[in-house]
Coordinates of C-alpha atoms in Angstrom, one line a residue:
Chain A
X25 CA 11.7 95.6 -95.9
X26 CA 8.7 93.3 -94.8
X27 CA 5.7 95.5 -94.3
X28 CA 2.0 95.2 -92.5
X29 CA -0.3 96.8 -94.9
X30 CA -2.1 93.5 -96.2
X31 CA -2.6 94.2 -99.8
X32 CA 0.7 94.5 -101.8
X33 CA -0.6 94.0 -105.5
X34 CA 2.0 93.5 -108.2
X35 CA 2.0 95.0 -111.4
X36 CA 3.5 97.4 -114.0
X37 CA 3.6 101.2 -114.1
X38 CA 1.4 102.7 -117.0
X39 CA 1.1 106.5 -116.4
X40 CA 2.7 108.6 -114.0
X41 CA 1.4 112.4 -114.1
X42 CA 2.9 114.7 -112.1
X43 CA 1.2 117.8 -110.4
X44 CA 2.8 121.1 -108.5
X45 CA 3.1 118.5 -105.3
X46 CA 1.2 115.4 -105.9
X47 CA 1.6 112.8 -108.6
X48 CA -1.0 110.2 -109.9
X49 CA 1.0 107.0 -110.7
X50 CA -1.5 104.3 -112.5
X51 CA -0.6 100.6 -112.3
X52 CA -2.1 98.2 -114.2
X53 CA -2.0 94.9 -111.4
X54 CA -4.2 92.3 -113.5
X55 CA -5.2 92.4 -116.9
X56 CA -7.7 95.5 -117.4
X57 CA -7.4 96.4 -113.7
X58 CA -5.5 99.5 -113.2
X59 CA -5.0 100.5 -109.7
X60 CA -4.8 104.9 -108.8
X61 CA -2.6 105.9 -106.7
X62 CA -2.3 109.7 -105.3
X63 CA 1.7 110.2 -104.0
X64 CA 4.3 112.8 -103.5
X65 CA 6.4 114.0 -106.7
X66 CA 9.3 113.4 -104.4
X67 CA 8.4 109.8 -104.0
X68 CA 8.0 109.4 -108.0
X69 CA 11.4 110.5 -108.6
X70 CA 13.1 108.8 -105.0
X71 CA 11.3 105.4 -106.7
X72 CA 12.2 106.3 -110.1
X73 CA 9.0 105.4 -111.4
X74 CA 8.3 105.5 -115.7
X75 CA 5.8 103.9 -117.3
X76 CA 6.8 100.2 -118.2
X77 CA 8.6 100.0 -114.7
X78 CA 7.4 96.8 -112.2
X79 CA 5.9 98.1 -109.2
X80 CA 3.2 97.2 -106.3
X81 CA 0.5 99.1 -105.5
X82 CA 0.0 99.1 -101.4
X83 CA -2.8 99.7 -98.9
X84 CA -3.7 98.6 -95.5
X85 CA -6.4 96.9 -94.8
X86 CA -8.2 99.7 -92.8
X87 CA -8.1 102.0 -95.8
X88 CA -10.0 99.9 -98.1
X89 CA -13.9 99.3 -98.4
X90 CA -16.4 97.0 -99.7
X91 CA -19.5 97.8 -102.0
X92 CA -22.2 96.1 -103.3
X93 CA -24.3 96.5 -106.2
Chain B
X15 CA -24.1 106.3 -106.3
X16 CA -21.0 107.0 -108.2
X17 CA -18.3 107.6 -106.0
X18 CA -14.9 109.5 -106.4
X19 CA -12.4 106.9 -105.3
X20 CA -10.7 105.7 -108.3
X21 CA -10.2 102.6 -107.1
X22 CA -13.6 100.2 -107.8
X23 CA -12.0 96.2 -107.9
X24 CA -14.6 94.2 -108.9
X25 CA -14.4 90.6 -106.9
X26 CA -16.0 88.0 -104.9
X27 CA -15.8 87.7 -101.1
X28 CA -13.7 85.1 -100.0
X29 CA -13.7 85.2 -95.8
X30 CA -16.1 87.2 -93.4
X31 CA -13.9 87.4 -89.5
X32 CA -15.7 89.5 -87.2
X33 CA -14.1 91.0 -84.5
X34 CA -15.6 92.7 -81.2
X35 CA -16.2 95.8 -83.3
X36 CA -13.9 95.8 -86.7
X37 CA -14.5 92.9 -89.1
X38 CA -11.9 91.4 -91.8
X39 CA -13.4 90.8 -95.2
X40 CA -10.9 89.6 -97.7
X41 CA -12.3 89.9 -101.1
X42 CA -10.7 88.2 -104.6
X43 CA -10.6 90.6 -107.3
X44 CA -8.1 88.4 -109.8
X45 CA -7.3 84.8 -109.5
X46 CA -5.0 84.5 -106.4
X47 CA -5.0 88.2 -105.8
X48 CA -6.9 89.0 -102.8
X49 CA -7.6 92.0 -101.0
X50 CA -8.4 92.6 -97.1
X51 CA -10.5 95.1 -96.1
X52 CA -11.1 96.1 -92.4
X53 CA -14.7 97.3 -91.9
X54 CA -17.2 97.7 -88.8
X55 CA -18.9 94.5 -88.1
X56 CA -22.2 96.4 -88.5
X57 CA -21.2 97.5 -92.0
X58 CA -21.0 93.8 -92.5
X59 CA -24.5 93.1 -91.4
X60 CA -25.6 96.1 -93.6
X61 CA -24.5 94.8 -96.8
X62 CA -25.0 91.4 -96.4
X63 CA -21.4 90.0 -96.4
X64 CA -20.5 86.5 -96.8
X65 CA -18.3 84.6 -98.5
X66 CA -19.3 83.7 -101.9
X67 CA -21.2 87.1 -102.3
X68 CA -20.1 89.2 -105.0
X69 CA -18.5 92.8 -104.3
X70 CA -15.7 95.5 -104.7
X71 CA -13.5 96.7 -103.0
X72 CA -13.3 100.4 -102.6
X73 CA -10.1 102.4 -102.1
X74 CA -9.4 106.4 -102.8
X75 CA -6.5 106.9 -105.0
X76 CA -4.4 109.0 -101.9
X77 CA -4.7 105.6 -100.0
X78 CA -2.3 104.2 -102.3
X79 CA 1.6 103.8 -101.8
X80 CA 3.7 102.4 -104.5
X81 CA 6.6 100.2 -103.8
X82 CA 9.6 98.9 -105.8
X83 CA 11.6 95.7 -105.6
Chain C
X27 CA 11.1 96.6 -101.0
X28 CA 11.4 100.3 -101.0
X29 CA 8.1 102.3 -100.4
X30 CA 6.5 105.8 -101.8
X31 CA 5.5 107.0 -97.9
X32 CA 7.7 109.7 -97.1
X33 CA 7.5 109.0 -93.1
X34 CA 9.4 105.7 -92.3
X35 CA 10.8 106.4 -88.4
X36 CA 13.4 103.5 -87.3
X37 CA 12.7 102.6 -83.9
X38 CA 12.1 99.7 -81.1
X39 CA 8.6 97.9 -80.3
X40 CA 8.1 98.6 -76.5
X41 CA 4.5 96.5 -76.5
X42 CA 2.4 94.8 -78.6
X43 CA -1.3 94.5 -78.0
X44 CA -4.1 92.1 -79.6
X45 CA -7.6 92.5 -80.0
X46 CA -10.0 90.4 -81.7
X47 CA -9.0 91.8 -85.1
X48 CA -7.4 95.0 -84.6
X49 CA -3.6 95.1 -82.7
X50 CA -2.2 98.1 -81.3
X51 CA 1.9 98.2 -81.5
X52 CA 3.8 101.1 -79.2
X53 CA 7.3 101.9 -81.3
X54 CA 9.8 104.1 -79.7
X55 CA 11.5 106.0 -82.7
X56 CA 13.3 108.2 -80.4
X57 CA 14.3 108.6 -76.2
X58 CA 10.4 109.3 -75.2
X59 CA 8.3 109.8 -78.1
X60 CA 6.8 106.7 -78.8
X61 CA 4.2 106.1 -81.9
X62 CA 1.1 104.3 -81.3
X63 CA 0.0 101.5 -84.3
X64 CA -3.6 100.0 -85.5
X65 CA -2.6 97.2 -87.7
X66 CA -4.4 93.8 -87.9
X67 CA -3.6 90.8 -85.9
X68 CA -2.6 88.9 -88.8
X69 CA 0.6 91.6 -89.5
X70 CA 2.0 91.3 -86.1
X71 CA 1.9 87.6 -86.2
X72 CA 3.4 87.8 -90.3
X73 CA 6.0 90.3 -88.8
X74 CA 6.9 88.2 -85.5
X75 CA 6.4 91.4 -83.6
X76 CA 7.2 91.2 -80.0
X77 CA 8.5 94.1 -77.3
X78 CA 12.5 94.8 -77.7
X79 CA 12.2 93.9 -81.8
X80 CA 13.5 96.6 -83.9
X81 CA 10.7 98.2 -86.1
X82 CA 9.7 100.7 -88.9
X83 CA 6.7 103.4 -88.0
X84 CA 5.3 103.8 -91.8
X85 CA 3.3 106.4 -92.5
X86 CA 1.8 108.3 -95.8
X87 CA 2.5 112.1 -96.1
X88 CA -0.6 112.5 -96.7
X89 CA -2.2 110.8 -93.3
X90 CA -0.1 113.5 -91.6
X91 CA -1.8 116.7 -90.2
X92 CA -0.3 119.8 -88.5
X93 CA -0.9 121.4 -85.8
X94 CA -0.2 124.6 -83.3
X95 CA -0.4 125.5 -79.9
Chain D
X8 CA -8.6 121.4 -78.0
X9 CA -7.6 117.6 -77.1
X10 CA -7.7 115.2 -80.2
X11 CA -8.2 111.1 -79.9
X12 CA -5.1 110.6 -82.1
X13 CA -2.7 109.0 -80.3
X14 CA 0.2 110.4 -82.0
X15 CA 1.1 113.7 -81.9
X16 CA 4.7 114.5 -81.8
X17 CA 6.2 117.7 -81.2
X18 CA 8.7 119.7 -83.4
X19 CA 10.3 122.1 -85.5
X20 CA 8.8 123.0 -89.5
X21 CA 11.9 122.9 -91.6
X22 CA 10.2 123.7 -94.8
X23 CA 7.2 124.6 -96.5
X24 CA 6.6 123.9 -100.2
X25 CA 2.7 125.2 -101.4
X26 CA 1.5 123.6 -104.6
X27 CA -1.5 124.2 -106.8
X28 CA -3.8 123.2 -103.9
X29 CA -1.8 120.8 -102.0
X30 CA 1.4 121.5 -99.6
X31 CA 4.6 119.7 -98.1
X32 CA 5.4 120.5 -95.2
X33 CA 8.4 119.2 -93.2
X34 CA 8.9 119.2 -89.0
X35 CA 11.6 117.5 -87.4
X36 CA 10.1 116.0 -84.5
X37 CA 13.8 114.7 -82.8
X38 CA 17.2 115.1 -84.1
X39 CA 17.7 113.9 -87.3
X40 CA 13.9 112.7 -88.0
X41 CA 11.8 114.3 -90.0
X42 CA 8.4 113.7 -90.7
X43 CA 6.5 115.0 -94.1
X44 CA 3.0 115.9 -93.7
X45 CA 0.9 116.5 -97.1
X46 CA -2.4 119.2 -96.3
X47 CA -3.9 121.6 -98.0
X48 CA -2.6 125.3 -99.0
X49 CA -5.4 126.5 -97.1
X50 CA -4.5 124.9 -93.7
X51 CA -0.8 125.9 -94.2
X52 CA -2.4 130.0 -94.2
X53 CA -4.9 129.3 -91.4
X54 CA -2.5 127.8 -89.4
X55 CA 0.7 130.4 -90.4
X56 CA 3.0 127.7 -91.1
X57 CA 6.6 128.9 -92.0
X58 CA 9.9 127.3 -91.3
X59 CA 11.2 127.6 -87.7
X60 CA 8.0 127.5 -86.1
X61 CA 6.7 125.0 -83.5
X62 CA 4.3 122.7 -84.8
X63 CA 3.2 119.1 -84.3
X64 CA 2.8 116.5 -86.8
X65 CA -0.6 114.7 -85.6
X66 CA -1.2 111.0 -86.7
X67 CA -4.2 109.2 -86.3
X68 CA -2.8 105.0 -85.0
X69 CA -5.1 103.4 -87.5
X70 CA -2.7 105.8 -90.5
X71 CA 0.4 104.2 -89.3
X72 CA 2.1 100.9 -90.7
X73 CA 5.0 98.8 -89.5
X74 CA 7.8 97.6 -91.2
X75 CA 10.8 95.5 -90.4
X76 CA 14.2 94.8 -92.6
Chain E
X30 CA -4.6 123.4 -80.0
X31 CA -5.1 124.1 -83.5
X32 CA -5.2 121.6 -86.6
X33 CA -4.6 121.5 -89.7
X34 CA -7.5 118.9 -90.7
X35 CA -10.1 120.5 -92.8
X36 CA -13.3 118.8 -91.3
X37 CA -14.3 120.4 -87.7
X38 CA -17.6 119.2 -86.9
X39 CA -19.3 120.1 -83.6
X40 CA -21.6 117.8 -81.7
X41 CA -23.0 115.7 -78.9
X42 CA -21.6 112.1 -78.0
X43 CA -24.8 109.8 -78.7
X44 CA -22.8 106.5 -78.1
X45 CA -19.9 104.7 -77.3
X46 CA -19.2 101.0 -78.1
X47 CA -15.8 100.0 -76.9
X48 CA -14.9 96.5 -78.6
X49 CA -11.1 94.6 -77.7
X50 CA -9.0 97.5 -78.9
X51 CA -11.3 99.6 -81.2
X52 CA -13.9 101.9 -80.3
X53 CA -16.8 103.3 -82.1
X54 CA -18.1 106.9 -81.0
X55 CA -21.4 108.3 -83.1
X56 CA -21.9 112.1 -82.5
X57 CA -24.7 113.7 -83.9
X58 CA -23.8 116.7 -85.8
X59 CA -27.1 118.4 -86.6
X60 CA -29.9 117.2 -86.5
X61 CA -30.5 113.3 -87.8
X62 CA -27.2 113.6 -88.6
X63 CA -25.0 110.9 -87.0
X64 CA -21.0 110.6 -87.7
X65 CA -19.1 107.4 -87.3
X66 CA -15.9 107.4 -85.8
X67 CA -13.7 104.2 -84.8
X68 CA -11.1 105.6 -82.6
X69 CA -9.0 103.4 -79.9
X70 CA -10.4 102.7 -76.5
X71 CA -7.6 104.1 -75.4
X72 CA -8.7 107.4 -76.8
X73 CA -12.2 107.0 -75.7
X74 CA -10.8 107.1 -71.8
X75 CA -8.4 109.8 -73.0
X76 CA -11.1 112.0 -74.1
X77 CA -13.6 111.0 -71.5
X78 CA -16.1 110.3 -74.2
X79 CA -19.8 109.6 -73.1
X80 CA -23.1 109.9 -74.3
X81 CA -24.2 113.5 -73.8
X82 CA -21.1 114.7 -73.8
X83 CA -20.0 117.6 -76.3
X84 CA -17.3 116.6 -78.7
X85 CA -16.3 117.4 -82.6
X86 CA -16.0 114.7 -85.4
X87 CA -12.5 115.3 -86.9
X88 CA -11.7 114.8 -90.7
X89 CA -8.9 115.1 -92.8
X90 CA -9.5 116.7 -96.2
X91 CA -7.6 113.6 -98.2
X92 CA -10.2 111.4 -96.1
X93 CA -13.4 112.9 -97.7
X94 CA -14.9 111.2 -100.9
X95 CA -17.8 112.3 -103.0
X96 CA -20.4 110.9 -104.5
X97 CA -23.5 111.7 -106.6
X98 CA -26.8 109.5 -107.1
Chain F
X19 CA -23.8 101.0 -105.0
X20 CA -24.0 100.5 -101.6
X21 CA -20.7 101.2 -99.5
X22 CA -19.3 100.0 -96.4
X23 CA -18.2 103.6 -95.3
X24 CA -20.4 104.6 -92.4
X25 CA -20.5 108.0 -93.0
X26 CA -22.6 109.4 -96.4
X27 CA -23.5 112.6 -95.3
X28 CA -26.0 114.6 -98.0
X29 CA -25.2 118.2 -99.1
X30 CA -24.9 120.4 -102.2
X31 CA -21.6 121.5 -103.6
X32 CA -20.5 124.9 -102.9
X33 CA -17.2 125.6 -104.2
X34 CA -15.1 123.0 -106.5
X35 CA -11.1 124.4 -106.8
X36 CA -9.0 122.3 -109.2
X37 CA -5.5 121.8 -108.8
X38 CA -3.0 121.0 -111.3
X39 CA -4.0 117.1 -109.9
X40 CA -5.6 117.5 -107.2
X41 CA -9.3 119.5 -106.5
X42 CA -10.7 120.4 -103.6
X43 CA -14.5 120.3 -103.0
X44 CA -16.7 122.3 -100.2
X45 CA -20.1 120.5 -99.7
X46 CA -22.4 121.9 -97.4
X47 CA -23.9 119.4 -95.3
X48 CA -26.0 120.9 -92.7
X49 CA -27.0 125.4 -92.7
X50 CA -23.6 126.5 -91.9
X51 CA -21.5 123.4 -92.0
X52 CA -19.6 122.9 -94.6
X53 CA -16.9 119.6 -95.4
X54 CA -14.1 119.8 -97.6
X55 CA -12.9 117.0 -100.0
X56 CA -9.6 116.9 -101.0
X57 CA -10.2 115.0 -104.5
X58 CA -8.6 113.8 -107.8
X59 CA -9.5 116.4 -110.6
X60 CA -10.1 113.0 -112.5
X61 CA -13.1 112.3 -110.2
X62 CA -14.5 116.1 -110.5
X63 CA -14.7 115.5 -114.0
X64 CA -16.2 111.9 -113.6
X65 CA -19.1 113.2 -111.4
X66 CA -19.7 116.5 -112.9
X67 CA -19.2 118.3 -109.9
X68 CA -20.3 122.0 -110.0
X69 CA -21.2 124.5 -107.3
X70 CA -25.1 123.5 -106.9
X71 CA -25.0 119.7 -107.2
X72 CA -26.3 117.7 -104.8
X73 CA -23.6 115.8 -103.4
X74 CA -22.4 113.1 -100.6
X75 CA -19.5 113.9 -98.7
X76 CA -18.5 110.0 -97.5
X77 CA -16.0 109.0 -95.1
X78 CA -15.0 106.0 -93.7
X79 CA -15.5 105.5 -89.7
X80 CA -11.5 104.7 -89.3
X81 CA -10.7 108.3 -90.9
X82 CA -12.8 109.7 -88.2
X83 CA -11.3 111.2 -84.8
X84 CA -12.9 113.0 -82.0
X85 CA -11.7 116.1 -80.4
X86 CA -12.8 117.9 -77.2
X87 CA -12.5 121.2 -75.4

């Protein structure tokens, strides 16, 4: 599956912690950067995601921002 | 300000494409990883934006799918 | 690739629409309920998008409301 | 109340499954297609969400993504 | 029509700026208080939106950030 | 830090609810109007919310819609 979200980071799994509904799966996707991502338990398990495990982090364009110092 | 998206990815902007009202910023946050961001043009103009300009990109952790080869 | 978002509707692209930077992409994922799309210009061109092609509508449980008459 | 998002498709809730502050809940909006919506605990009481009754699952164009195989 | 969204803000239409697809509507929601929303144009002739015209700034919960000085 | 999100609205912190991942804030923005954040428990800790703190509620114009009578 091809997808349009723009930013499809690769990396590896680091944490996953799992709530009552929603999971926070951490992936590390350079060296110190580890990317937060807020999903469904039922995805965690339906991706088999551990800690270790290859994955990308996704996110269209229009949900990402810019800052400056 | 300190903000609560997880998701600070410190980087330089690479491209600035404005639009009629939604500008493209795509901003390098690890060699060869880049990351677009679609923002209003006048959030462009209010932070200065242009390519060479140092800056993060901003995304809250619920934003964030995971995907698996 | 297989992707955390719990809402991935099979259907056909009835039209495709560009802006300046923004596209909008009409699916029909079923006989008269047809999902309207915001993605950037660059996607539709990196996913050869054109009316009659068979698409995905992806969406993130968590960019779903509810709602009741 | 009439709402800019362009998608709001009509349907059935199949399930509802509170967590700790966050709920799942499911609507098949055609035959075979259902959609999983991710909202507060509060909006599931306000709203008195339980399975079998009509609901809509409201998405806003710039929350959707395509995908193709 | 009720929603499920969290974020129900009241308030008057103080512009409209339709670019190639996207639109961007700013309703003041108290006093000095002016909300940006970037909706489709499509919506914007939907909803009939013009300045002076009474209207409510719609937010999703999982949409809101926070942030302290 | 200066953010691209055009909507940083000031308020104090009413209510903060933790989850068992996910908390949700109340900030009151304006007398009577009150937005809710659906958060990371992570970022409560982080910024030291507490009922009483001055806060921003900030959203990004694209997670806006508009709804009228």
């Amino acid at each position: 599956m091809k997808i349009s979200a723009r930013n499809v980071l690769k990396g590896k799994v680091v944490s996953v912690e799992k709530g009552a509904t929603t999971a926070h799966v951490k992936i590390e996707i350079a060296p110190g950067q580890v990317v937060t991502a807020a999903i469904t338990n039922e995805s965690v398990d339906a991706l088999k995601l551990t800690p270790g495990s290859e994955a990308y982090a996704v996110v269209k364009a229009s949900d990402v921002m810019v800052a400056v110092d």
